[in-house]
Short mmCIF file of C-alpha atoms in Angstrom, two decimals:
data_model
loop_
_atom_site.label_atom_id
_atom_site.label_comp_id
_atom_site.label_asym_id
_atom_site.label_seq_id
_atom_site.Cartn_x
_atom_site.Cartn_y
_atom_site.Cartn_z
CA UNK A 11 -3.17 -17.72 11.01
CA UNK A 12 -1.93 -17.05 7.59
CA UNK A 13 -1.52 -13.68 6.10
CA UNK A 14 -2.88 -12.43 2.40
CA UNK A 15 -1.61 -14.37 -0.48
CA UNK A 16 -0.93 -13.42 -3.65
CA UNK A 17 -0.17 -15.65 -7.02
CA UNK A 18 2.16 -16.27 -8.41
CA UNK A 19 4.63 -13.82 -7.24
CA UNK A 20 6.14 -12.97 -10.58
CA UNK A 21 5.03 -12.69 -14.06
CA UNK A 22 7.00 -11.78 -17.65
CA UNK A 23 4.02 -11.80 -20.14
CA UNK A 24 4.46 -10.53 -23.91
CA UNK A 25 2.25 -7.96 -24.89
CA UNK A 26 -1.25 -8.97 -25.77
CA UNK A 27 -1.46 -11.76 -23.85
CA UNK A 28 -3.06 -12.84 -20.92
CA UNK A 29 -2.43 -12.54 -17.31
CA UNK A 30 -4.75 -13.43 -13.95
CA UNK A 31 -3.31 -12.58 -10.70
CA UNK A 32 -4.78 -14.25 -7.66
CA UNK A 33 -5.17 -12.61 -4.21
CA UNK A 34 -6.10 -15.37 -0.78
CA UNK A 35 -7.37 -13.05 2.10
CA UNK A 36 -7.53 -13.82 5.53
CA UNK A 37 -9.70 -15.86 6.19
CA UNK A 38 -13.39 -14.24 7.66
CA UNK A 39 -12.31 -10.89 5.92
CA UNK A 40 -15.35 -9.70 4.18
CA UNK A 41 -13.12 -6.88 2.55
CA UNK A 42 -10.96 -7.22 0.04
CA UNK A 43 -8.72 -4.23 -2.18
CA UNK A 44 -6.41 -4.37 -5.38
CA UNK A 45 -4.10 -1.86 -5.15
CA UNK A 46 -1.59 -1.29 -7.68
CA UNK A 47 2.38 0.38 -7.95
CA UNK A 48 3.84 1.31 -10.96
CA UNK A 49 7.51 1.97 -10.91
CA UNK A 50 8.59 5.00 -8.48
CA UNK A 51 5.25 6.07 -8.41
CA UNK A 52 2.38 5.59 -5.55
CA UNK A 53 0.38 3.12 -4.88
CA UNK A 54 -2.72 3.53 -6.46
CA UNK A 55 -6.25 2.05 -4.85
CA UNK A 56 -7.90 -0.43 -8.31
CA UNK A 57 -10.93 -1.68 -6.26
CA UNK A 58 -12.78 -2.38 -3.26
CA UNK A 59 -14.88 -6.20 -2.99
CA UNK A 60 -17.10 -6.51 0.34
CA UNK A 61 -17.74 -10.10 0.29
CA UNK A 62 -18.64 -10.53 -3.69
CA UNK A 63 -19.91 -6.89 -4.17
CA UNK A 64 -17.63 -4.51 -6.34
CA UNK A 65 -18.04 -1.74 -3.46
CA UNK A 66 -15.32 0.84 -5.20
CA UNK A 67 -14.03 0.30 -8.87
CA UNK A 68 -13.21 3.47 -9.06
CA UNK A 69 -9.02 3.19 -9.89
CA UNK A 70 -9.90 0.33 -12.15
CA UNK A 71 -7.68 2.31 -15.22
CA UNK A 72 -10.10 0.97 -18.42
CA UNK A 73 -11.98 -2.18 -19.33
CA UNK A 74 -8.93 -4.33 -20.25
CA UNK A 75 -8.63 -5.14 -16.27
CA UNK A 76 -11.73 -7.67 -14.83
CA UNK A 77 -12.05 -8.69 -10.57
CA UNK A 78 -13.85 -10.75 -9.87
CA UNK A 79 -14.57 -12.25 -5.96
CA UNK A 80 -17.12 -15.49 -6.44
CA UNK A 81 -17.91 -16.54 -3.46
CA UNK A 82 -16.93 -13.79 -1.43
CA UNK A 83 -13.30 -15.51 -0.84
CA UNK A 84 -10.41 -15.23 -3.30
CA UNK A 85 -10.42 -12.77 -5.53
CA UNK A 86 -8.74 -12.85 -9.19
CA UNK A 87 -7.64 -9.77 -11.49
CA UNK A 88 -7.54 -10.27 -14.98
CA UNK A 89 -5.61 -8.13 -17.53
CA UNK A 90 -6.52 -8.49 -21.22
CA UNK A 91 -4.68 -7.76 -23.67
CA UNK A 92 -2.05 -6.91 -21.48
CA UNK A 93 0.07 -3.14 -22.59
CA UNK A 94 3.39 -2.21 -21.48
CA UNK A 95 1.99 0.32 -19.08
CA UNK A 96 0.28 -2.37 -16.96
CA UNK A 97 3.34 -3.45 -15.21
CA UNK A 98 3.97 -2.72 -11.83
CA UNK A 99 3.26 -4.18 -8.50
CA UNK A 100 -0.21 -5.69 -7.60
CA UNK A 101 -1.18 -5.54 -3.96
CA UNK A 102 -3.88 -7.50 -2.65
CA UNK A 103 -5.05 -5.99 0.93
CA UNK A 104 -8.13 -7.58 3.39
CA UNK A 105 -9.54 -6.01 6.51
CA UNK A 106 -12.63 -7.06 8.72
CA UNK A 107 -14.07 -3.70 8.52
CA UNK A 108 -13.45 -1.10 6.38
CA UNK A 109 -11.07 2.31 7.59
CA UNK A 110 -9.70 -0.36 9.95
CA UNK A 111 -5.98 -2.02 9.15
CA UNK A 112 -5.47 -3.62 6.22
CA UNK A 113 -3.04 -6.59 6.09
CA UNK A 114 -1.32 -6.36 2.37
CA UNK A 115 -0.02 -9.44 0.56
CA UNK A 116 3.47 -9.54 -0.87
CA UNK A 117 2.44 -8.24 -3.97
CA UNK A 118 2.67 -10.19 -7.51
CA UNK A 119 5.22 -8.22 -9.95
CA UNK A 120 3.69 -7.90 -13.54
CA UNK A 121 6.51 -6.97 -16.27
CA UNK A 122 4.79 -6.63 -19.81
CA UNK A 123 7.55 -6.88 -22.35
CA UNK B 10 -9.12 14.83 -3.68
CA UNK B 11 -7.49 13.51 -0.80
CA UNK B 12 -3.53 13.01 -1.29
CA UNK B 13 -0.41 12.16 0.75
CA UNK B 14 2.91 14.17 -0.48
CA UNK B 15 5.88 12.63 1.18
CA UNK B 16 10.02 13.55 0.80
CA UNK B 17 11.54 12.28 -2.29
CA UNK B 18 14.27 9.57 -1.37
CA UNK B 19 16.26 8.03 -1.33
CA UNK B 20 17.57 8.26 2.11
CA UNK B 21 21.35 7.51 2.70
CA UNK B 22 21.98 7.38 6.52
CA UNK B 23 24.76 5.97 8.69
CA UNK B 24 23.78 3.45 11.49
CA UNK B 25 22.54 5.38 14.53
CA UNK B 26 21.79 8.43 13.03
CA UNK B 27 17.94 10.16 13.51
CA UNK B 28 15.57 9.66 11.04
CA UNK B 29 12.80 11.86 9.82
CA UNK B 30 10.71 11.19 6.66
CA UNK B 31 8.31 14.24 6.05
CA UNK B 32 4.92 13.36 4.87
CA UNK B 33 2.20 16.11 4.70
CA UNK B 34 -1.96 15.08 3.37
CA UNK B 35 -4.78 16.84 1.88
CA UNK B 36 -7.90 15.68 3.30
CA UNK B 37 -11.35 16.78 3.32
CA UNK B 38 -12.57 15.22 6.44
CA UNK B 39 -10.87 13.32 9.43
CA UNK B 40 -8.65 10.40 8.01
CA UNK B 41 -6.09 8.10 9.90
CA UNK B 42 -2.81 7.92 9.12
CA UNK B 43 -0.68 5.35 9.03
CA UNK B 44 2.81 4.57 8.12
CA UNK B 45 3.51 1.46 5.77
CA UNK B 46 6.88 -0.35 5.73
CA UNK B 47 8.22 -2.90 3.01
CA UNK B 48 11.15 -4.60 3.41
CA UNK B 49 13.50 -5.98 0.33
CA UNK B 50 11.34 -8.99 -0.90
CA UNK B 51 8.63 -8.64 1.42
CA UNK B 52 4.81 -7.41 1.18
CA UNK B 53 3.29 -4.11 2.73
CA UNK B 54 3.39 -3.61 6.68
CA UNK B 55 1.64 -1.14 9.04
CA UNK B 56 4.41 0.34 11.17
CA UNK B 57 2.25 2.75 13.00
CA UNK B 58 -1.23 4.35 12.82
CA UNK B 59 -2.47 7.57 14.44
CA UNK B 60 -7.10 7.67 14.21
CA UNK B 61 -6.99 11.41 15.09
CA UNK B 62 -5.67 14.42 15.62
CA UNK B 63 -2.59 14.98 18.23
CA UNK B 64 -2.18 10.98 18.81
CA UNK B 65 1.23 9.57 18.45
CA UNK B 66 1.56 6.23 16.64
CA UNK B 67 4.83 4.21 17.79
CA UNK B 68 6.62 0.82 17.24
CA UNK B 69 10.11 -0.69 16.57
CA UNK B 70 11.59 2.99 17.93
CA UNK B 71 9.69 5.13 15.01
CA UNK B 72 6.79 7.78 15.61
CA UNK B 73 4.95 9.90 14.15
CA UNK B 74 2.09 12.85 15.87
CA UNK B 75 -0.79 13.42 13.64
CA UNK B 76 -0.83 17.57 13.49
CA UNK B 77 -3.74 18.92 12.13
CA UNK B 78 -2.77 22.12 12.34
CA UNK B 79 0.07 21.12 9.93
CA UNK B 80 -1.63 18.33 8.28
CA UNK B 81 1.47 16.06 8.80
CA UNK B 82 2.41 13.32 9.51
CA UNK B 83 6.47 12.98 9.54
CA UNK B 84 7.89 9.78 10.25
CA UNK B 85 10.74 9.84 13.50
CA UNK B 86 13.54 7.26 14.75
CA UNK B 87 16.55 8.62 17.13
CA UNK B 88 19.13 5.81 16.37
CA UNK B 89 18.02 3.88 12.97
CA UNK B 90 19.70 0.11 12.41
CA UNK B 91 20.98 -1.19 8.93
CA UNK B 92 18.19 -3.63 9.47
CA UNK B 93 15.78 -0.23 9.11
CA UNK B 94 16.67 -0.35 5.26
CA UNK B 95 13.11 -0.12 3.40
CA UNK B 96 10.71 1.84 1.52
CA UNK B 97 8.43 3.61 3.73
CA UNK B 98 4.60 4.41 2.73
CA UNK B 99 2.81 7.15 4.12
CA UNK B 100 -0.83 6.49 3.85
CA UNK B 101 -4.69 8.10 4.55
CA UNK B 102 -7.92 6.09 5.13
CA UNK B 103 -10.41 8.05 3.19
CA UNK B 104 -13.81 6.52 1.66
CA UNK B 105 -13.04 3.02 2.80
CA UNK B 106 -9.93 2.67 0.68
CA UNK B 107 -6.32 3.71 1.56
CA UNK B 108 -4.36 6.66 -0.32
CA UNK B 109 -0.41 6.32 -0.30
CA UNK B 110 2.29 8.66 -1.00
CA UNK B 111 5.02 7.79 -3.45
CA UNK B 112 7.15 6.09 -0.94
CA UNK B 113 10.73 6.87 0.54
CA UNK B 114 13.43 4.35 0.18
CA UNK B 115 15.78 4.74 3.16
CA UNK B 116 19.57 3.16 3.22
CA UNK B 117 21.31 2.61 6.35
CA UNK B 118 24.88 2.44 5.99
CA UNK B 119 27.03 0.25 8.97
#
């Protein structure tokens, strides 16, 4: 059974432009979480899908970031204009049920030059 | 709010030397605890999980007891391996979302 996947794994963007980050679950998982690391720092919780619902989008930082889950499969996060600040590490996570294990992608590294 | 305060690394070992990695939470209610492992150039990985209070999580030779007296949650191995080398996550379920400490990058020296 494949794991979560995440797209592309890297990304060097300029700042100002345009980035979406893509996040496969496994399949049948109705939940689905962004998570998000900047450098030496925690990993922060961005958002919370159960099927296509924004459950949580609480961490979401302002309104330059957009998820979206059509569908109730993949899910996409958009950052626009992208700032220096916004790099980091994006985890994608999916569980069946929620407070139950979460199986993390390998994350997509965002460096905003 | 909930929070997870963990031991600054890194963490320089030698091969077959024992391993703890404090963590400590703040929690309002009941959460489980887990610790997350990632591995150079690899995603996120549950090591262990402990659901409630006094239960010991355990796999590849690491444990950790979830105290509630203490509210901790310290990470344990008695002889680590070079292959060991990672950055551990110590992590709270809370509201249907996860909360991680800041991670501890261990090195394990041959």
């Amino acid at each position: 059974e494949a794991g979560v996947t995440q797209f592309p794994s890297h990304s060097v963007i300029e700042k100002g432009q345009t980035v979406t980050l893509r996040c496969d679950p496994i399949s049948g998982h109705d939940n689905l979480y962004w998570y998000r690391r900047v450098m030496g720092k925690e990993i922060k919780f961005l958002l919370h899908f159960v099927k296509e619902s924004k459950q949580d989008e609480s961490g979401m930082p302002n309104n330059r970031f957009l998820a979206e889950r059509t569908g109730g499969t993949y899910s996409t996060l958009k950052v626009q204009p992208a700032e220096l600040e916004d790099s980091g590490v994006y985890f994608c996570a999916s569980s069946p049920i929620p407070d139950v294990q979460a199986f993390f992608g390998q994350g997509t590294r965002l460096t905003v030059v | 709010g909930d929070s997870v305060t963990q031991m600054e690394g890194p963490v320089t070992l030698s091969e077959e030397a024992f391993l703890t990695i404090n963590c400590t939470y703040t929690a309002t209610g009941y959460p489980s605890l887990f610790w997350y492992v990632q591995y150079p150039g690899e995603g996120l990985q549950l090591l262990l999980k402990a659901t409630k209070a006094d239960d010991k999580g355990s796999n590849k030779g690491f444990e950790a007891t979830y105290r509630k007296e203490t509210t901790s949650f310290h990470l344990e191995k008695g002889s680590v391996q070079v292959s060991d080398s990672a950055v551990y996550f110590c992590a709270l379920s809370a509201d249907d979302k996860i909360i991680f400490g800041k991670g501890t990058r261990l090195h394990i020296l041959p």
